[in-house]
Amino acid sequence: MDLNGLTLTEAKEGLLSKQFSSSELTKACLKRIKATDEKLHAFVTLTEAHALEDARHADELLSEGQDLPLLGIPFVIKDNFSTKGIQTTASSNVLRGYIPPFDATVVAKLKAAGMVMLGKTNMDAFAHGSSTETSDFGTTKNPWNTEFLPGGSSGGTAASVAADQTIAGIGSETAGSIRQPAGWCGIVGLKPTYGRVSRYGVVTMASSTDSPGPMTKRVEDSALVLNVLAGKDPHDGTSSPKPTKDYAANLKKSIKGKKIGISSKYLEGVEGDVVKAFNEAKKTFEKLGATVVDIASLGVDILDPKYSIGVYTILQRAEVSSNLARFDGIRFGQTRDAFGEEAKRRIMLGTYTLSAGYYDAYYKKALKVRTIIVSEFHKMFEKVDAFIAPTSPSTALPLGSSKNHPMFGEMADVLVEPSSIAGLPGINVPAGFSSKNLPIGLQIMGPQFAEDIILNLAHEFETNTEWHLQKPQL
Amino acid sequence: MAPAKTTAMKYTPVIGLEVHVELKTMSKMFCRCSADYFGKEPNTHTCPVCLGLPGALPVANAKAIEWCIMIALSLNCEINLLSKFDRKNYFYPDLAKGYQISQYDLPFGKNGSIELKSGKKIRIRRVHMEEDTAKLTHGQLGDQNSELSAKGGSAPSGKSQNNEKVSLIDFNRSGVPLVEIVTEPDFSEAGEVKEYLQKLQQIVRYLDVSNADMEKGDMRLEPNISLQVTRNTPHEGKNVSPVTSHELPSYKVEVKNINSFRFVEKAINFEVKRQEDILEKGQSPVQETRGWSEIKNQTVSQRLKEEANDYRYFPEPDIPPIRHTKEQISTLLSRMPELPDAKYSRFLREFSLNDYDTEILTREKSLADFFEEAVRVGKDHSVTPKQIANTLINKKVDPSSSEPASIVKQIVQSGQVTSIKEEELEKIVTDVLESNQKAVGDYKSGKETAIMFLVGQVMRQFTTKIDASVVKETIKRRLS
């Protein structure tokens, strides 16, 4: 196998045991990118020269015996993370040519941990969408079938990781933007608890739900990256002071006796292939000694996930309308005409719901329903250790599906939105393939700051299935 | 300029006030940039946060919040133990993020009051925390008189032609902490507003949280003025209690961003007259925002009600709500310095000074502290507080350039003093006044010079030389 096909854990071992150098690893990735990216279009900006320089530096440190957690490991970063000296567009024309004078905290931490950055990946413009079709720089294609969408908004990172263009990647999720593209591209995507990973320097979408996280080939890889990213950031007042854990420490722990909740409300309107894979997944967990139980039988009632669409739409549009106000045409080169259709729609809707006379009917009401959703999850997690569901109602949809469907993203993300609104952690793991040979994702959600629990469940599921071993043919 | 007599009977001004006070914290409200922006090279005190760059996040300055609460406490406010920041959304080139971080429904302080000399209470509606905007400069690059030419080097002059019209933005002020203090519409004339402002300025200086330097824009004043047509009853105009909301006039004229107490007075008096004239014609003044023009010496219309902003306030999602405990607030209260009113009463009581002396000595904390230190030193040299007060006031001693001990030394050396006991002086004055009824009568009927005769008579009773001004003050007080 080519070096670029390695998982993070394998690459780290290879580098430490000097089987290959970071330069070789990085060159393998760059070669793969050149061979495949015309087809996939996962990148907005490729930083080849920087990457080779970083790799050379990493090799020096490696030869000195330095042991940084991600030393010499190639990464791709979603283009909404500010990167000092490197164009950061959030895939919007509004920010075309914008070069941040600072690194996002996530980027700074990855750099300090020794990563090699290959480039900045495509996404829905300002993360508005679940397809990458709202990107002003073209649509990314699904590596499993380039006639299909990769999902979004972190579609570029998902496609890049799935296509072995990189060892690992970084995405961000507001409601589904890590888990849904990870599901559609057949990789692991971890959305941490809101506040577990700093948002500083991430071009803001919805401040109250944005959560950066790893997108990787294996569960263990995500745990290793989270070890680097997690923690209080003095630059982000919403980051949590709660102590972090060693997220890789308990991955292999037996899950015997764990109680896993499910709900029929998360299966309504879900495609047959996806339901079938979900039922298989249940059996896998039971085989491993966990109890899978319908939460209704525990006397726990939860709102139909469809209600979270309304809540999320109101809150997120409101925050978007305010967060995008800074692009006023004075300092960032482009005027507000440069916003795409989706951003304009969101700005208008958000402005409307915050206006005098409408605030109580929309924003305030949405906040109240959010409180209900939070407390429902809280009650549920008093009875179960984790909650599983399909990540998306469908597998990847064909190119063009999001056009003329303003609520496309919300429908595609209906099963991840409740936990996003509640700020809970969730992880996507590959759980099967559809009749069209497109990946199916399973998501495991847990209570606040229980990343260790869902990583443990995900790892045990992964170890006892083989879906993750399949590779797309490009 | 007082309102004309005929109309003063018919209209009562209803005036409220918003004051922005800039705090003198080391760093800005939401980032670590220096907040000391005045006169600094433009755009040198900036960072991603105060420039509003994508992804930069605000982190609230704990010291500024503490100081805001101290101001609220000193204005007798209730403190909201649960408070939060909100976004006030509007576009303006000086607003980096397209919204200002302010406070909407849960300000740090609410329902306070401040008492004027007359005993009238001015209610404080709220005291909240927010951030300042950047500073805009409009002008022509080639204009020698323009503020721009002095800083022309830093202007983007590479391609600029002479006389090109430009608007420049200096973000040094962006994000500097501001405390906004809003009163109820309890003022009924400009004099009350001025007294309130002086007290407020004195308080923030006592707290040492703002320089409150008008010339540097540390205090920005926004009166709102309307006229109430008073009912035609026999009591009218005599005892105007604070207006209740259902009695408020149907319009309100706001005058924005005035930077001197004198201009506030002028603006209010101008508005009262202007609105009276309109009402006299049977019309109603329009609700609008006006500005004070120093050149025209009048207020000028800036924005009508129809153009008023809908700020679309909503809770700032980047800053978690702020919780304080009652204990934290009482600790803060116990750490606060003695405030002007309290110091005033204590000086009267403790040092047996008169109102006039006390007023001057407590006007600024530095002088009050100087005085108290001098009294402590003076005790060992039999120098009385009154003697020290007289010296400080008469010689206009600058507390920043002299030492309390040296003032005491001066008093002692000047020989013009001997320690005279207050009671002894009082007794002699009583005797002298009794045995010089004619001079007393002369003085009381307006012959000011008669007092010097009485002073002489008193001083003759002492074997040592004593301070004539002290004697004069005492006699004056007794005869007033």
Coordinates of C-alpha atoms in Angstrom, one line a residue, chain A residues 134-470:
Chain A
T134 CA -23.1 26.2 -2.0
S135 CA -19.3 26.6 -2.3
D136 CA -18.2 29.5 -4.6
F137 CA -15.3 27.4 -5.7
G138 CA -17.1 24.4 -7.1
T139 CA -18.6 21.2 -5.7
T140 CA -16.5 18.4 -4.2
K141 CA -17.4 14.9 -5.5
N142 CA -17.9 11.8 -3.4
P143 CA -14.8 9.4 -3.9
W144 CA -17.1 6.4 -3.8
N145 CA -19.0 7.7 -6.9
T146 CA -18.1 11.0 -8.4
E147 CA -21.7 11.5 -9.6
F148 CA -22.6 11.8 -5.9
L149 CA -22.3 14.5 -3.3
P150 CA -19.8 14.1 -0.4
G151 CA -22.1 15.8 2.1
G152 CA -21.2 18.9 3.9
S153 CA -20.4 21.3 5.0
S154 CA -17.0 19.6 5.7
G155 CA -17.3 17.8 2.4
G156 CA -13.8 18.6 1.2
T157 CA -12.1 17.1 4.3
A158 CA -14.4 14.1 4.2
A159 CA -13.7 13.3 0.5
S160 CA -10.0 14.0 1.0
V161 CA -9.7 11.6 3.9
A162 CA -11.8 8.9 2.2
A163 CA -9.7 9.2 -0.9
D164 CA -6.4 8.8 1.0
Q165 CA -5.2 12.2 -0.2
T166 CA -4.2 12.7 3.5
I167 CA -3.7 10.9 6.7
A168 CA -6.2 12.9 8.6
G169 CA -8.4 16.0 8.5
I170 CA -10.2 18.6 10.4
G171 CA -13.8 19.7 10.1
S172 CA -16.3 21.7 12.0
E173 CA -19.8 20.9 12.8
T174 CA -22.7 23.2 13.6
A175 CA -25.4 20.6 13.0
G176 CA -24.1 17.6 11.1
S177 CA -21.2 19.1 9.2
I178 CA -18.8 16.6 10.5
R179 CA -20.9 13.5 11.0
Q180 CA -23.0 13.7 7.8
P181 CA -20.1 14.0 5.3
A182 CA -18.2 11.4 7.3
G183 CA -21.2 9.1 6.9
W184 CA -21.6 9.8 3.2
C185 CA -17.9 9.3 2.5
G186 CA -17.4 6.3 4.8
I187 CA -15.0 7.7 7.4
V188 CA -14.9 8.5 11.1
G189 CA -16.0 12.0 12.1
L190 CA -16.1 13.1 15.7
K191 CA -18.2 16.1 16.7
P192 CA -17.0 16.9 20.3
T193 CA -19.2 18.5 23.0
Y194 CA -19.8 22.2 22.3
G195 CA -17.0 24.0 24.2
R196 CA -14.6 21.0 24.3
V197 CA -12.6 22.3 21.4
S198 CA -11.9 26.0 20.9
R199 CA -13.8 27.9 18.2
Y200 CA -11.3 30.8 18.2
G201 CA -10.3 31.6 14.6
V202 CA -13.0 29.4 13.0
V203 CA -15.0 31.6 10.6
T204 CA -18.1 31.7 12.6
M205 CA -21.3 30.2 11.4
A206 CA -23.6 29.7 14.4
S207 CA -21.7 30.7 17.5
S208 CA -23.8 28.6 19.9
T209 CA -23.3 25.3 18.2
D210 CA -20.0 25.4 16.1
S211 CA -17.8 22.6 17.2
P212 CA -14.4 21.7 15.5
G213 CA -13.4 18.1 15.4
P214 CA -11.3 15.4 13.7
M215 CA -12.2 13.5 10.5
T216 CA -10.2 10.4 10.2
K217 CA -9.8 6.9 8.8
R218 CA -10.1 5.2 12.2
V219 CA -11.7 5.8 15.6
E220 CA -8.3 5.6 17.4
D221 CA -7.0 8.4 15.0
S222 CA -9.9 10.6 16.1
A223 CA -9.1 10.0 19.8
L224 CA -5.4 10.9 19.2
V225 CA -6.4 14.1 17.4
L226 CA -8.9 15.0 20.1
N227 CA -6.2 14.6 22.7
V228 CA -4.4 17.5 20.9
L229 CA -7.4 19.7 20.3
A230 CA -9.4 19.4 23.5
G231 CA -9.2 22.0 26.3
K232 CA -10.0 25.4 27.6
D233 CA -8.8 28.2 25.4
P234 CA -8.3 31.7 27.0
H235 CA -9.3 33.2 23.7
D236 CA -12.7 31.4 23.6
G237 CA -15.0 32.3 26.5
T238 CA -17.3 29.5 25.6
S239 CA -14.6 26.8 25.8
S240 CA -15.0 24.6 28.8
P241 CA -12.6 24.6 31.8
K242 CA -13.6 21.0 32.5
P243 CA -10.5 18.8 32.6
T244 CA -9.7 16.8 29.5
K245 CA -9.1 13.1 29.4
D246 CA -6.8 10.8 27.6
Y247 CA -9.3 9.9 24.9
A248 CA -7.2 7.1 23.6
A249 CA -6.8 5.3 26.9
N250 CA -10.0 3.4 27.2
L251 CA -10.7 2.7 23.5
K252 CA -10.3 -1.1 23.9
K253 CA -12.2 -1.4 27.1
S254 CA -15.0 -4.0 27.0
I255 CA -18.4 -2.5 26.4
K256 CA -20.1 -5.4 28.2
G257 CA -23.1 -4.2 30.2
K258 CA -23.2 -0.8 28.5
K259 CA -26.8 0.4 27.9
I260 CA -27.4 1.9 24.5
G261 CA -30.6 3.7 23.7
I262 CA -32.4 3.8 20.4
S263 CA -35.7 5.4 19.3
S264 CA -38.1 4.6 16.5
K265 CA -38.4 8.4 16.0
Y266 CA -34.9 8.3 14.5
L267 CA -36.0 5.7 11.9
E268 CA -39.0 7.5 10.4
G269 CA -38.5 8.3 6.8
V270 CA -35.1 6.6 6.7
E271 CA -34.0 4.7 3.6
G272 CA -34.4 0.9 3.7
D273 CA -30.7 0.1 3.2
V274 CA -29.8 2.5 6.0
V275 CA -32.4 0.9 8.4
K276 CA -31.0 -2.5 7.5
A277 CA -27.5 -1.4 8.3
F278 CA -28.7 0.2 11.6
N279 CA -30.4 -3.1 12.6
E280 CA -27.1 -4.9 11.9
A281 CA -25.3 -2.5 14.0
K282 CA -27.6 -3.1 16.9
K283 CA -26.8 -6.8 16.7
T284 CA -23.1 -6.1 16.7
F285 CA -23.4 -4.1 19.9
E286 CA -25.5 -6.9 21.5
K287 CA -23.0 -9.4 20.4
L288 CA -20.4 -7.4 22.3
G289 CA -22.4 -7.6 25.4
A290 CA -24.1 -4.3 25.4
T291 CA -27.9 -3.9 25.9
V292 CA -29.7 -2.0 23.1
V293 CA -33.0 -0.7 24.4
D294 CA -35.8 1.5 23.0
I295 CA -35.8 4.5 25.3
A296 CA -39.6 4.5 25.1
S297 CA -39.6 1.3 27.1
L298 CA -37.6 3.1 29.8
G299 CA -40.3 5.7 30.1
V300 CA -38.2 8.3 28.3
D301 CA -40.0 10.4 25.7
I302 CA -38.2 12.6 23.3
L303 CA -39.4 15.1 20.7
D304 CA -39.5 14.0 17.1
P305 CA -36.2 15.1 15.6
K306 CA -38.1 17.0 13.0
Y307 CA -38.9 19.7 15.6
S308 CA -35.2 20.4 16.0
I309 CA -35.2 21.5 12.3
G310 CA -37.4 24.5 13.2
V311 CA -35.4 25.3 16.3
Y312 CA -32.1 25.0 14.6
T313 CA -33.2 27.0 11.6
I314 CA -34.3 29.9 13.7
L315 CA -31.4 30.1 16.0
Q316 CA -28.7 29.4 13.4
R317 CA -30.1 31.9 10.9
A318 CA -30.4 34.6 13.6
E319 CA -26.7 34.1 14.6
V320 CA -25.7 33.9 10.9
S321 CA -27.4 37.2 10.1
S322 CA -25.3 38.8 12.8
N323 CA -22.1 37.0 12.3
L324 CA -21.9 37.9 8.6
A325 CA -22.5 41.5 9.3
R326 CA -18.8 42.2 9.6
F327 CA -18.4 41.5 5.9
D328 CA -19.6 45.0 5.1
G329 CA -17.6 45.7 2.0
I330 CA -15.2 48.0 3.8
R331 CA -12.3 45.8 4.8
F332 CA -12.5 42.5 3.1
G333 CA -12.4 43.6 -0.5
Q334 CA -15.7 42.2 -1.7
T335 CA -19.1 43.9 -1.2
R336 CA -22.1 42.1 0.2
D337 CA -23.2 41.4 -3.4
A338 CA -20.6 38.6 -3.3
F339 CA -22.6 36.6 -0.9
G340 CA -24.1 33.5 -2.5
E341 CA -27.9 32.8 -2.6
E342 CA -27.8 30.6 0.5
A343 CA -26.0 33.2 2.6
K344 CA -28.4 35.8 1.4
R345 CA -31.4 33.6 2.3
R346 CA -30.0 33.0 5.7
I347 CA -29.2 36.6 6.4
M348 CA -32.7 37.6 5.4
L349 CA -34.4 35.0 7.5
G350 CA -32.2 35.6 10.5
T351 CA -32.7 39.4 10.3
Y352 CA -36.5 38.8 10.1
T353 CA -36.7 36.6 13.1
L354 CA -34.7 39.0 15.2
S355 CA -36.7 42.0 14.2
A356 CA -38.9 43.9 16.7
G357 CA -42.2 42.2 17.0
Y358 CA -41.0 38.8 15.8
Y359 CA -38.3 38.1 18.3
D360 CA -40.7 36.5 20.8
A361 CA -42.5 34.4 18.2
Y362 CA -39.4 33.0 16.7
Y363 CA -36.0 33.4 18.5
K364 CA -37.3 33.3 22.0
K365 CA -39.6 30.4 21.3
A366 CA -36.8 28.5 19.6
L367 CA -34.6 29.0 22.7
K368 CA -37.4 27.5 24.9
V369 CA -37.7 24.5 22.7
R370 CA -33.9 24.1 22.8
T371 CA -34.1 24.1 26.6
I372 CA -36.7 21.2 26.3
I373 CA -34.5 19.3 23.9
V374 CA -31.5 19.7 26.3
S375 CA -33.4 18.5 29.3
E376 CA -34.9 15.5 27.4
F377 CA -31.4 14.4 26.5
H378 CA -30.3 14.9 30.0
K379 CA -33.1 12.7 31.3
M380 CA -32.4 10.1 28.7
F381 CA -28.7 9.9 29.6
E382 CA -29.6 9.2 33.2
K383 CA -31.0 5.9 31.9
V384 CA -28.6 5.0 29.1
D385 CA -24.8 5.4 28.5
A386 CA -25.2 6.3 24.8
F387 CA -27.7 6.7 22.1
I388 CA -27.3 5.4 18.5
A389 CA -29.1 6.2 15.3
P390 CA -28.4 6.4 11.6
T391 CA -26.3 9.4 10.8
S392 CA -28.4 10.4 7.8
P393 CA -31.8 9.3 6.5
S394 CA -30.1 8.4 3.2
T395 CA -26.8 7.6 1.7
A396 CA -25.1 10.2 -0.5
L397 CA -27.4 12.0 -2.9
P398 CA -26.6 12.7 -6.6
L399 CA -24.9 16.0 -7.6
G400 CA -27.3 18.8 -7.9
S401 CA -29.7 17.5 -5.2
S402 CA -29.4 20.6 -3.1
K403 CA -30.1 23.0 -5.9
N404 CA -33.5 24.6 -5.5
H405 CA -34.0 23.0 -2.1
P406 CA -33.3 25.7 0.5
M407 CA -34.0 23.2 3.3
F408 CA -31.8 20.5 1.8
G409 CA -29.2 20.6 4.6
E410 CA -31.7 20.6 7.4
M411 CA -33.5 17.5 5.9
A412 CA -30.2 15.7 5.4
D413 CA -29.1 16.6 8.9
V414 CA -32.4 15.9 10.7
L415 CA -30.9 13.1 12.8
V416 CA -27.9 15.0 14.0
E417 CA -29.6 18.3 14.7
P418 CA -31.2 17.5 18.1
S419 CA -27.8 16.5 19.6
S420 CA -26.1 19.5 18.0
I421 CA -28.6 21.9 19.4
A422 CA -28.0 20.3 22.8
G423 CA -24.3 20.6 22.4
L424 CA -23.7 16.9 22.8
P425 CA -20.8 14.8 21.4
G426 CA -21.4 12.4 18.5
I427 CA -19.3 10.2 16.3
N428 CA -19.9 8.7 12.9
V429 CA -18.5 5.3 12.1
P430 CA -18.8 3.4 8.8
A431 CA -21.6 0.8 9.2
G432 CA -22.4 -0.6 5.8
F433 CA -22.9 0.0 2.1
S434 CA -26.1 0.6 0.1
S435 CA -27.1 -1.3 -2.9
K436 CA -25.5 1.5 -4.9
N437 CA -22.2 0.8 -3.1
L438 CA -22.4 4.1 -1.2
P439 CA -21.3 4.2 2.5
I440 CA -23.8 4.1 5.3
G441 CA -23.0 5.8 8.6
L442 CA -23.9 5.0 12.2
Q443 CA -23.8 7.7 14.8
I444 CA -23.2 7.2 18.5
M445 CA -24.2 10.1 20.8
G446 CA -23.4 10.6 24.4
P447 CA -23.9 13.0 27.3
Q448 CA -21.9 16.2 27.6
F449 CA -18.1 15.6 27.8
A450 CA -18.6 11.8 27.3
E451 CA -16.3 11.7 24.3
D452 CA -14.4 8.8 26.0
I453 CA -17.6 6.7 26.2
I454 CA -18.7 7.2 22.6
L455 CA -15.1 6.7 21.3
N456 CA -14.9 3.4 23.3
L457 CA -18.2 2.2 21.7
A458 CA -17.2 3.3 18.3
H459 CA -13.8 1.6 18.5
E460 CA -15.3 -1.6 19.7
F461 CA -17.9 -1.5 16.8
E462 CA -15.1 -0.7 14.3
T463 CA -12.9 -3.6 15.6
N464 CA -15.8 -6.0 15.2
T465 CA -16.9 -4.9 11.7
E466 CA -15.0 -4.5 8.4
W467 CA -16.7 -1.6 6.7
H468 CA -13.9 0.7 7.4
L469 CA -11.4 -1.5 5.6
Q470 CA -13.1 -0.9 2.2

